[in-house]
Amino acid sequence: MRRNADQPTIDDVAALAGVSRSAVSKVMNGRGGISPKTATAVREAAAKLKWVPSATAVALRGSRTRSVGMVIARSTDLLATDPYFAVMISGAEQVLAPRGYGLQLHLMGDDPEAESATYRKLVRERRVDGFLLTESRIGDPRFALLRELDRPAVLIGIPWRDDPQPHVQSADPLRGMLDAARHLLDLGHRRVAYVSGPDDRVHTVQRRETFVEAMRAAGVTPATVAARRFDSLEARTITEELLRRPDRPTAIVYANDMMALAGMGAAQRAGIDVPGGLSVVGHDDLPIGAWHYPALTSVAQDLASLGAAAALTLLRLLGEEPPGPIPDIPPTRLIVRESTAKATHQ
Amino acid sequence: MRRNADQPTIDDVAALAGVSRSAVSKVMNGRGGISPKTATAVREAAAKLKWVPSATAVALRGSRTRSVGMVIARSTDLLATDPYFAVMISGAEQVLAPRGYGLQLHLMGDDPEAESATYRKLVRERRVDGFLLTESRIGDPRFALLRELDRPAVLIGIPWRDDPQPHVQSADPLRGMLDAARHLLDLGHRRVAYVSGPDDRVHTVQRRETFVEAMRAAGVTPATVAARRFDSLEARTITEELLRRPDRPTAIVYANDMMALAGMGAAQRAGIDVPGGLSVVGHDDLPIGAWHYPALTSVAQDLASLGAAAALTLLRLLGEEPPGPIPDIPPTRLIVRESTAKATHQ
């Protein structure tokens, strides 16, 4: 297929961006080793020229599986117990489905070796074109693995230690935690507990530190308890224990909505009114929280938009979509509903 | 590769089952045109002989995608709003993941043409080895389509009008509805409402009819309202309307747990105590119901086992697993928790 002389070429993009052909190719193929600045310059140049890597893309497309892999290292009952992933997957489907792409899901327990083996196998057997990654981890080994395997991947979240892994994140991922601290302080809460998730996740540590520091700046030191799993049963047990303390908290913030709802149920079953005797705050703003009575105050992150943006970014890396800036994801923010009220000091 | 003379062959299976080689092959490959009786005879003979269609299976396996398709004709936010599917998928993953199989998910709106096109494309492009089907429909067109496409598929649920489609179902899929009717009658409820899902699903109609007939046999005629979607918002609106009626119900049964929780929240927000002023019953026994306060009385169907049994049945049709009887799924049953109590006649 000959190119029309009027059509932009990869050389035009390289010239406009002031980089080599190979750098353009790397950016378009989602390879590593490219600085964010160069990647942005390439994408801007491609967008200005309305250049799509069509010849390559068309050739590649023929051997495409039109399947995107998502390997989740949590127990296989995860989708059932935490709709967080389901919402994100729904968001990704909204981009993938109309383009004829499917999502290849692999759920496995928290077993790093089995996880690496799965990535290797999916690549070796050419069963997926690229990957969506979730739950950025401390010392995350997946980025290096996928660079070694030479497959594009987009992380939903903040990479550990500024790894150049392509990723999408909320415009202000920690603002919601600051809002939550401010909200509870404004309501007069001074005995506050924070029930966080497992400590090996980047977001778990960042959110807790953000919340604790914001409270401390106002002279309040929250009690913190780290759950070993993001788990309703553990949330219930921890809540029961917190509420038995003589200086029991007047407000509890949980790492996610399902934990918050389980904690709220435990408090109510113990005869403590929510929000009269205890204020409860969740995270993720899942649909169920709004239907619940009392409706759950929660930090909203636009999970569906995150899933959609990640899918779009991956399709661009695959040359299936014209290049462009990564879509804006709204900042996280606190949605105040019925489960928080003025502190009652007993 | 030579076969050891001691090893059973397809001819042995055919002889023992009293059928032709081709019938054995059709059963093992999940083709249509085989009576359930013949299929059972073949499976039993294969099990007795411990025969695995290894040569064929090995040959086939080379061209396998090791991917199972699941095309869901509901909105892309489905996974987020109804964990029902998530639980079922989790069950399927428990069988698929250890065998290196992935689940290829395609969510699409309720668009029959797009749905057929997706099945055709996935088969034409050899992107999946077989399918899991959910939500048996009245006049379901998928069975004929998949026979035409010659791809094995297993339905989770009861096929419309005794279609020979391979399927898995609970041992007694409607017993839980009978239990629910008996439970509410025993508690003295006489003004009862049933909020069902859309009328084009086989299970929706069967469950409603079972419940209504059981109540009528005791002289009680429930009010029935069919939601257009399995939707929390609609459940809330319908509940608010039911509770404004002068003869408002003392108990409401909902088509699923998420609708029941949304309905319960609406009642509580209107100042009606649950279960003091209103008893609430859900369906599916999702994890969230047990953490809620009051914990939800619900009809349990073992969704994870259904998903796992369907996946296992499909892997057998694909020759990946030794043949055997379809695993037993526990009968549906009512789990009585805190959301139901004696009727208070105001």
Short mmCIF file of N, CA and C in Angstrom, two decimals, chain B residues 160-306:
data_model
loop_
_atom_site.label_atom_id
_atom_site.label_comp_id
_atom_site.label_asym_id
_atom_site.label_seq_id
_atom_site.Cartn_x
_atom_site.Cartn_y
_atom_site.Cartn_z
N TRP B 160 -35.29 -22.52 28.05
CA TRP B 160 -36.68 -22.28 27.67
C TRP B 160 -37.21 -23.50 26.92
N ARG B 161 -38.37 -24.00 27.35
CA ARG B 161 -39.08 -25.09 26.69
C ARG B 161 -38.23 -26.33 26.41
N ASP B 162 -37.54 -26.81 27.43
CA ASP B 162 -36.81 -28.07 27.34
C ASP B 162 -35.86 -28.14 26.15
N ASP B 163 -35.30 -27.02 25.76
CA ASP B 163 -34.26 -27.04 24.74
C ASP B 163 -33.12 -27.95 25.23
N PRO B 164 -32.51 -28.76 24.32
CA PRO B 164 -31.47 -29.69 24.78
C PRO B 164 -30.14 -29.03 25.11
N GLN B 165 -30.08 -27.72 25.09
CA GLN B 165 -28.86 -27.00 25.45
C GLN B 165 -28.26 -27.53 26.75
N PRO B 166 -26.96 -27.92 26.76
CA PRO B 166 -26.35 -28.31 28.03
C PRO B 166 -26.48 -27.17 29.05
N HIS B 167 -26.85 -27.51 30.26
CA HIS B 167 -27.05 -26.46 31.25
C HIS B 167 -26.79 -27.01 32.65
N VAL B 168 -26.59 -26.09 33.58
CA VAL B 168 -26.48 -26.45 34.99
C VAL B 168 -27.51 -25.63 35.76
N GLN B 169 -28.07 -26.24 36.78
CA GLN B 169 -29.04 -25.51 37.59
C GLN B 169 -29.02 -26.06 39.00
N SER B 170 -29.57 -25.29 39.93
CA SER B 170 -29.65 -25.76 41.30
C SER B 170 -30.52 -27.00 41.35
N ALA B 171 -30.27 -27.85 42.35
CA ALA B 171 -31.01 -29.10 42.46
C ALA B 171 -32.51 -28.84 42.51
N ASP B 172 -32.92 -27.77 43.15
CA ASP B 172 -34.35 -27.48 43.26
C ASP B 172 -34.49 -25.97 43.15
N PRO B 173 -34.49 -25.46 41.91
CA PRO B 173 -34.31 -24.01 41.72
C PRO B 173 -35.43 -23.16 42.31
N LEU B 174 -36.59 -23.75 42.56
CA LEU B 174 -37.71 -22.93 43.04
C LEU B 174 -38.07 -23.19 44.50
N ARG B 175 -37.35 -24.11 45.14
CA ARG B 175 -37.68 -24.42 46.52
C ARG B 175 -37.55 -23.21 47.43
N GLY B 176 -36.54 -22.39 47.17
CA GLY B 176 -36.34 -21.20 47.99
C GLY B 176 -37.54 -20.26 47.94
N MET B 177 -38.20 -20.16 46.80
CA MET B 177 -39.38 -19.30 46.69
C MET B 177 -40.53 -19.87 47.52
N LEU B 178 -40.67 -21.19 47.50
CA LEU B 178 -41.70 -21.83 48.32
C LEU B 178 -41.41 -21.59 49.81
N ASP B 179 -40.13 -21.74 50.17
CA ASP B 179 -39.71 -21.45 51.56
C ASP B 179 -40.08 -20.02 51.95
N ALA B 180 -39.82 -19.08 51.05
CA ALA B 180 -40.08 -17.67 51.34
C ALA B 180 -41.57 -17.44 51.59
N ALA B 181 -42.41 -18.04 50.74
CA ALA B 181 -43.86 -17.90 50.91
C ALA B 181 -44.28 -18.48 52.27
N ARG B 182 -43.78 -19.68 52.56
CA ARG B 182 -44.14 -20.35 53.83
C ARG B 182 -43.68 -19.52 55.02
N HIS B 183 -42.47 -18.98 54.96
CA HIS B 183 -41.91 -18.16 56.03
C HIS B 183 -42.78 -16.95 56.32
N LEU B 184 -43.18 -16.23 55.27
CA LEU B 184 -43.99 -15.02 55.46
C LEU B 184 -45.38 -15.38 55.98
N LEU B 185 -45.95 -16.48 55.47
CA LEU B 185 -47.27 -16.91 55.96
C LEU B 185 -47.18 -17.28 57.45
N ASP B 186 -46.13 -18.00 57.82
CA ASP B 186 -45.95 -18.40 59.22
C ASP B 186 -45.84 -17.19 60.14
N LEU B 187 -45.25 -16.11 59.60
CA LEU B 187 -45.09 -14.89 60.40
C LEU B 187 -46.37 -14.05 60.42
N GLY B 188 -47.41 -14.54 59.74
CA GLY B 188 -48.70 -13.86 59.78
C GLY B 188 -48.90 -12.79 58.72
N HIS B 189 -48.01 -12.73 57.72
CA HIS B 189 -48.16 -11.69 56.69
C HIS B 189 -49.29 -12.04 55.73
N ARG B 190 -50.18 -11.10 55.51
CA ARG B 190 -51.29 -11.29 54.59
C ARG B 190 -51.28 -10.23 53.49
N ARG B 191 -50.71 -9.07 53.76
CA ARG B 191 -50.55 -8.04 52.72
C ARG B 191 -49.10 -8.07 52.28
N VAL B 192 -48.89 -8.74 51.16
CA VAL B 192 -47.54 -9.03 50.70
C VAL B 192 -47.37 -8.52 49.27
N ALA B 193 -46.21 -7.95 48.97
CA ALA B 193 -45.93 -7.53 47.58
C ALA B 193 -44.72 -8.28 47.06
N TYR B 194 -44.74 -8.52 45.76
CA TYR B 194 -43.62 -9.19 45.10
C TYR B 194 -43.12 -8.29 43.98
N VAL B 195 -41.88 -7.84 44.08
CA VAL B 195 -41.29 -6.96 43.07
C VAL B 195 -40.36 -7.82 42.21
N SER B 196 -40.80 -8.11 40.99
CA SER B 196 -40.03 -9.03 40.14
C SER B 196 -39.20 -8.25 39.14
N GLY B 197 -38.34 -8.97 38.43
CA GLY B 197 -37.52 -8.37 37.39
C GLY B 197 -38.24 -8.37 36.05
N PRO B 198 -37.51 -8.05 34.98
CA PRO B 198 -38.13 -7.98 33.65
C PRO B 198 -38.73 -9.33 33.23
N ASP B 199 -39.86 -9.25 32.55
CA ASP B 199 -40.68 -10.42 32.25
C ASP B 199 -40.16 -11.29 31.12
N ASP B 200 -39.03 -10.94 30.52
CA ASP B 200 -38.54 -11.75 29.39
C ASP B 200 -37.56 -12.83 29.84
N ARG B 201 -37.33 -12.95 31.15
CA ARG B 201 -36.41 -13.96 31.66
C ARG B 201 -37.22 -15.18 32.14
N VAL B 202 -36.72 -16.37 31.86
CA VAL B 202 -37.39 -17.59 32.30
C VAL B 202 -37.52 -17.61 33.82
N HIS B 203 -36.42 -17.31 34.51
CA HIS B 203 -36.45 -17.43 35.97
C HIS B 203 -37.37 -16.41 36.62
N THR B 204 -37.46 -15.21 36.03
CA THR B 204 -38.33 -14.18 36.60
C THR B 204 -39.76 -14.68 36.67
N VAL B 205 -40.22 -15.24 35.57
CA VAL B 205 -41.60 -15.69 35.48
C VAL B 205 -41.81 -16.90 36.40
N GLN B 206 -40.88 -17.84 36.35
CA GLN B 206 -41.03 -19.05 37.17
C GLN B 206 -41.06 -18.73 38.67
N ARG B 207 -40.16 -17.86 39.09
CA ARG B 207 -40.12 -17.54 40.52
C ARG B 207 -41.38 -16.83 40.97
N ARG B 208 -41.82 -15.87 40.16
CA ARG B 208 -43.02 -15.12 40.55
C ARG B 208 -44.22 -16.06 40.61
N GLU B 209 -44.37 -16.90 39.59
CA GLU B 209 -45.52 -17.81 39.58
C GLU B 209 -45.48 -18.75 40.78
N THR B 210 -44.29 -19.25 41.08
CA THR B 210 -44.15 -20.16 42.22
C THR B 210 -44.56 -19.47 43.52
N PHE B 211 -44.07 -18.24 43.70
CA PHE B 211 -44.37 -17.52 44.93
C PHE B 211 -45.87 -17.19 45.03
N VAL B 212 -46.39 -16.66 43.92
CA VAL B 212 -47.80 -16.24 43.93
C VAL B 212 -48.72 -17.43 44.16
N GLU B 213 -48.42 -18.55 43.51
CA GLU B 213 -49.28 -19.74 43.69
C GLU B 213 -49.22 -20.27 45.12
N ALA B 214 -48.04 -20.25 45.70
CA ALA B 214 -47.91 -20.75 47.08
C ALA B 214 -48.69 -19.87 48.04
N MET B 215 -48.68 -18.56 47.83
CA MET B 215 -49.43 -17.65 48.69
C MET B 215 -50.93 -17.85 48.47
N ARG B 216 -51.32 -17.97 47.20
CA ARG B 216 -52.75 -18.13 46.88
C ARG B 216 -53.31 -19.39 47.50
N ALA B 217 -52.49 -20.45 47.51
CA ALA B 217 -52.94 -21.71 48.10
C ALA B 217 -53.29 -21.51 49.57
N ALA B 218 -52.72 -20.45 50.18
CA ALA B 218 -53.02 -20.15 51.58
C ALA B 218 -54.02 -19.00 51.69
N GLY B 219 -54.63 -18.65 50.56
CA GLY B 219 -55.68 -17.63 50.60
C GLY B 219 -55.18 -16.19 50.56
N VAL B 220 -53.92 -15.99 50.21
CA VAL B 220 -53.35 -14.64 50.15
C VAL B 220 -53.00 -14.31 48.69
N THR B 221 -53.43 -13.15 48.21
CA THR B 221 -53.07 -12.76 46.84
C THR B 221 -52.07 -11.61 46.90
N PRO B 222 -50.80 -11.90 46.57
CA PRO B 222 -49.80 -10.83 46.65
C PRO B 222 -49.99 -9.80 45.55
N ALA B 223 -49.66 -8.56 45.86
CA ALA B 223 -49.54 -7.54 44.81
C ALA B 223 -48.24 -7.81 44.08
N THR B 224 -48.26 -7.79 42.76
CA THR B 224 -47.01 -8.00 42.02
C THR B 224 -46.70 -6.78 41.17
N VAL B 225 -45.45 -6.38 41.17
CA VAL B 225 -44.99 -5.27 40.34
C VAL B 225 -43.75 -5.76 39.61
N ALA B 226 -43.75 -5.64 38.28
CA ALA B 226 -42.57 -6.05 37.51
C ALA B 226 -41.71 -4.83 37.22
N ALA B 227 -40.47 -4.84 37.71
CA ALA B 227 -39.53 -3.78 37.37
C ALA B 227 -39.12 -3.96 35.91
N ARG B 228 -38.82 -2.87 35.24
CA ARG B 228 -38.36 -3.00 33.85
C ARG B 228 -36.91 -3.44 33.81
N ARG B 229 -36.17 -3.10 34.85
CA ARG B 229 -34.77 -3.51 34.94
C ARG B 229 -34.51 -4.02 36.35
N PHE B 230 -33.45 -4.81 36.51
CA PHE B 230 -33.04 -5.24 37.85
C PHE B 230 -32.25 -4.09 38.43
N ASP B 231 -32.90 -3.15 39.05
CA ASP B 231 -32.30 -1.84 39.23
C ASP B 231 -32.65 -1.28 40.60
N SER B 232 -31.63 -0.78 41.29
CA SER B 232 -31.84 -0.25 42.64
C SER B 232 -32.73 0.99 42.63
N LEU B 233 -32.54 1.84 41.63
CA LEU B 233 -33.35 3.05 41.55
C LEU B 233 -34.83 2.70 41.39
N GLU B 234 -35.09 1.75 40.49
CA GLU B 234 -36.47 1.36 40.27
C GLU B 234 -37.04 0.67 41.52
N ALA B 235 -36.21 -0.11 42.19
CA ALA B 235 -36.68 -0.77 43.42
C ALA B 235 -37.09 0.28 44.45
N ARG B 236 -36.32 1.35 44.54
CA ARG B 236 -36.66 2.40 45.49
C ARG B 236 -37.99 3.06 45.13
N THR B 237 -38.15 3.42 43.86
CA THR B 237 -39.37 4.08 43.41
C THR B 237 -40.60 3.20 43.65
N ILE B 238 -40.48 1.93 43.27
CA ILE B 238 -41.60 1.00 43.44
C ILE B 238 -41.94 0.85 44.92
N THR B 239 -40.90 0.76 45.76
CA THR B 239 -41.12 0.59 47.21
C THR B 239 -41.84 1.80 47.77
N GLU B 240 -41.38 2.99 47.40
CA GLU B 240 -42.01 4.21 47.90
C GLU B 240 -43.49 4.23 47.52
N GLU B 241 -43.78 3.80 46.30
CA GLU B 241 -45.16 3.78 45.82
C GLU B 241 -45.98 2.76 46.62
N LEU B 242 -45.42 1.57 46.81
CA LEU B 242 -46.13 0.51 47.57
C LEU B 242 -46.43 0.98 48.99
N LEU B 243 -45.48 1.71 49.59
CA LEU B 243 -45.63 2.09 50.99
C LEU B 243 -46.58 3.27 51.17
N ARG B 244 -46.89 3.95 50.06
CA ARG B 244 -47.89 5.03 50.13
C ARG B 244 -49.32 4.50 50.03
N ARG B 245 -49.49 3.25 49.60
CA ARG B 245 -50.84 2.70 49.45
C ARG B 245 -51.53 2.59 50.80
N PRO B 246 -52.85 2.83 50.85
CA PRO B 246 -53.56 2.73 52.13
C PRO B 246 -53.44 1.31 52.72
N ASP B 247 -53.47 0.30 51.87
CA ASP B 247 -53.32 -1.09 52.34
C ASP B 247 -51.88 -1.54 52.14
N ARG B 248 -50.94 -0.71 52.64
CA ARG B 248 -49.53 -0.98 52.32
C ARG B 248 -49.09 -2.35 52.82
N PRO B 249 -48.20 -2.99 52.05
CA PRO B 249 -47.79 -4.34 52.42
C PRO B 249 -47.03 -4.36 53.75
N THR B 250 -47.11 -5.49 54.45
CA THR B 250 -46.31 -5.69 55.66
C THR B 250 -45.05 -6.48 55.33
N ALA B 251 -44.98 -6.97 54.08
CA ALA B 251 -43.77 -7.68 53.63
C ALA B 251 -43.59 -7.48 52.14
N ILE B 252 -42.34 -7.29 51.72
CA ILE B 252 -42.04 -7.18 50.29
C ILE B 252 -40.91 -8.15 49.95
N VAL B 253 -41.13 -8.91 48.88
CA VAL B 253 -40.12 -9.83 48.37
C VAL B 253 -39.59 -9.23 47.07
N TYR B 254 -38.26 -9.19 46.93
CA TYR B 254 -37.63 -8.58 45.76
C TYR B 254 -36.91 -9.63 44.91
N ALA B 255 -36.77 -9.31 43.62
CA ALA B 255 -36.15 -10.25 42.67
C ALA B 255 -34.67 -10.48 42.96
N ASN B 256 -34.01 -9.52 43.57
CA ASN B 256 -32.61 -9.76 43.95
C ASN B 256 -32.23 -8.93 45.17
N ASP B 257 -31.05 -9.21 45.70
CA ASP B 257 -30.64 -8.59 46.96
C ASP B 257 -30.40 -7.09 46.84
N MET B 258 -29.84 -6.67 45.71
CA MET B 258 -29.54 -5.25 45.59
C MET B 258 -30.84 -4.44 45.55
N MET B 259 -31.86 -4.99 44.89
CA MET B 259 -33.17 -4.33 44.90
C MET B 259 -33.74 -4.35 46.32
N ALA B 260 -33.57 -5.47 47.02
CA ALA B 260 -34.11 -5.57 48.39
C ALA B 260 -33.44 -4.56 49.31
N LEU B 261 -32.11 -4.41 49.18
CA LEU B 261 -31.41 -3.46 50.05
C LEU B 261 -31.82 -2.02 49.73
N ALA B 262 -31.99 -1.73 48.44
CA ALA B 262 -32.44 -0.38 48.06
C ALA B 262 -33.86 -0.13 48.57
N GLY B 263 -34.72 -1.17 48.47
CA GLY B 263 -36.09 -1.05 48.97
C GLY B 263 -36.09 -0.86 50.48
N MET B 264 -35.25 -1.60 51.18
CA MET B 264 -35.18 -1.49 52.63
C MET B 264 -34.74 -0.10 53.04
N GLY B 265 -33.72 0.43 52.34
CA GLY B 265 -33.26 1.79 52.61
C GLY B 265 -34.37 2.81 52.42
N ALA B 266 -35.17 2.61 51.38
CA ALA B 266 -36.27 3.55 51.10
C ALA B 266 -37.30 3.50 52.23
N ALA B 267 -37.62 2.30 52.71
CA ALA B 267 -38.59 2.15 53.80
C ALA B 267 -38.07 2.82 55.07
N GLN B 268 -36.81 2.54 55.40
CA GLN B 268 -36.23 3.11 56.62
C GLN B 268 -36.19 4.63 56.55
N ARG B 269 -35.85 5.14 55.38
CA ARG B 269 -35.78 6.59 55.21
C ARG B 269 -37.17 7.22 55.34
N ALA B 270 -38.22 6.43 55.01
CA ALA B 270 -39.60 6.91 55.16
C ALA B 270 -40.10 6.71 56.59
N GLY B 271 -39.20 6.27 57.48
CA GLY B 271 -39.57 6.14 58.89
C GLY B 271 -40.21 4.81 59.24
N ILE B 272 -40.16 3.85 58.33
CA ILE B 272 -40.74 2.53 58.61
C ILE B 272 -39.63 1.60 59.08
N ASP B 273 -39.80 1.04 60.27
CA ASP B 273 -38.78 0.16 60.81
C ASP B 273 -38.79 -1.18 60.08
N VAL B 274 -37.59 -1.69 59.78
CA VAL B 274 -37.44 -3.03 59.24
C VAL B 274 -36.71 -3.86 60.28
N PRO B 275 -37.28 -4.96 60.79
CA PRO B 275 -38.49 -5.62 60.30
C PRO B 275 -39.77 -5.24 61.06
N GLY B 276 -39.68 -4.31 62.04
CA GLY B 276 -40.86 -4.00 62.87
C GLY B 276 -42.10 -3.66 62.05
N GLY B 277 -41.93 -2.74 61.08
CA GLY B 277 -43.07 -2.30 60.29
C GLY B 277 -43.12 -2.91 58.91
N LEU B 278 -42.03 -3.50 58.47
CA LEU B 278 -41.99 -4.10 57.14
C LEU B 278 -40.94 -5.21 57.13
N SER B 279 -41.35 -6.38 56.64
CA SER B 279 -40.38 -7.46 56.45
C SER B 279 -39.88 -7.41 55.01
N VAL B 280 -38.61 -7.71 54.82
CA VAL B 280 -38.00 -7.62 53.49
C VAL B 280 -37.26 -8.93 53.19
N VAL B 281 -37.48 -9.45 51.97
CA VAL B 281 -36.82 -10.68 51.54
C VAL B 281 -36.13 -10.41 50.20
N GLY B 282 -34.88 -10.86 50.07
CA GLY B 282 -34.15 -10.72 48.82
C GLY B 282 -33.97 -12.05 48.13
N HIS B 283 -33.15 -12.05 47.10
CA HIS B 283 -32.85 -13.28 46.37
C HIS B 283 -31.40 -13.24 45.92
N ASP B 284 -30.66 -14.28 46.19
CA ASP B 284 -29.27 -14.55 45.75
C ASP B 284 -28.31 -14.72 46.91
N ASP B 285 -28.69 -14.16 48.10
CA ASP B 285 -27.83 -14.29 49.27
C ASP B 285 -26.41 -13.79 48.99
N LEU B 286 -26.31 -12.57 48.48
CA LEU B 286 -25.00 -11.96 48.23
C LEU B 286 -24.33 -11.61 49.56
N PRO B 287 -22.99 -11.58 49.58
CA PRO B 287 -22.28 -11.32 50.85
C PRO B 287 -22.74 -10.06 51.58
N ILE B 288 -23.01 -8.98 50.85
CA ILE B 288 -23.36 -7.72 51.49
C ILE B 288 -24.59 -7.86 52.41
N GLY B 289 -25.54 -8.74 52.03
CA GLY B 289 -26.75 -8.89 52.83
C GLY B 289 -26.48 -9.32 54.26
N ALA B 290 -25.43 -10.10 54.46
CA ALA B 290 -25.13 -10.62 55.79
C ALA B 290 -24.48 -9.55 56.68
N TRP B 291 -23.81 -8.56 56.06
CA TRP B 291 -23.14 -7.51 56.84
C TRP B 291 -24.08 -6.37 57.16
N HIS B 292 -25.14 -6.27 56.40
CA HIS B 292 -26.09 -5.19 56.56
C HIS B 292 -26.80 -5.32 57.91
N TYR B 293 -27.26 -4.16 58.46
CA TYR B 293 -28.10 -4.22 59.64
C TYR B 293 -29.42 -3.56 59.33
N PRO B 294 -30.56 -4.20 59.43
CA PRO B 294 -30.71 -5.62 59.76
C PRO B 294 -30.24 -6.51 58.62
N ALA B 295 -29.62 -7.63 58.98
CA ALA B 295 -29.12 -8.56 57.95
C ALA B 295 -30.31 -9.10 57.15
N LEU B 296 -30.05 -9.28 55.86
CA LEU B 296 -31.13 -9.56 54.91
C LEU B 296 -31.52 -11.04 54.86
N THR B 297 -32.81 -11.31 55.05
CA THR B 297 -33.36 -12.63 54.77
C THR B 297 -33.39 -12.78 53.24
N SER B 298 -32.87 -13.89 52.73
CA SER B 298 -32.71 -13.98 51.27
C SER B 298 -32.75 -15.43 50.81
N VAL B 299 -33.22 -15.63 49.59
CA VAL B 299 -33.18 -16.96 48.99
C VAL B 299 -31.77 -17.19 48.44
N ALA B 300 -31.09 -18.19 48.98
CA ALA B 300 -29.72 -18.48 48.55
C ALA B 300 -29.76 -19.41 47.35
N GLN B 301 -29.08 -19.03 46.31
CA GLN B 301 -28.74 -20.01 45.29
C GLN B 301 -27.22 -19.97 45.25
N ASP B 302 -26.62 -21.12 45.10
CA ASP B 302 -25.17 -21.18 45.20
C ASP B 302 -24.56 -20.75 43.87
N LEU B 303 -24.48 -19.41 43.71
CA LEU B 303 -24.04 -18.85 42.43
C LEU B 303 -22.62 -19.26 42.08
N ALA B 304 -21.75 -19.30 43.10
CA ALA B 304 -20.36 -19.67 42.83
C ALA B 304 -20.31 -21.12 42.33
N SER B 305 -21.09 -22.01 42.95
CA SER B 305 -21.12 -23.41 42.51
C SER B 305 -21.71 -23.52 41.11
N LEU B 306 -22.72 -22.70 40.82
CA LEU B 306 -23.30 -22.71 39.48
C LEU B 306 -22.24 -22.31 38.44
#
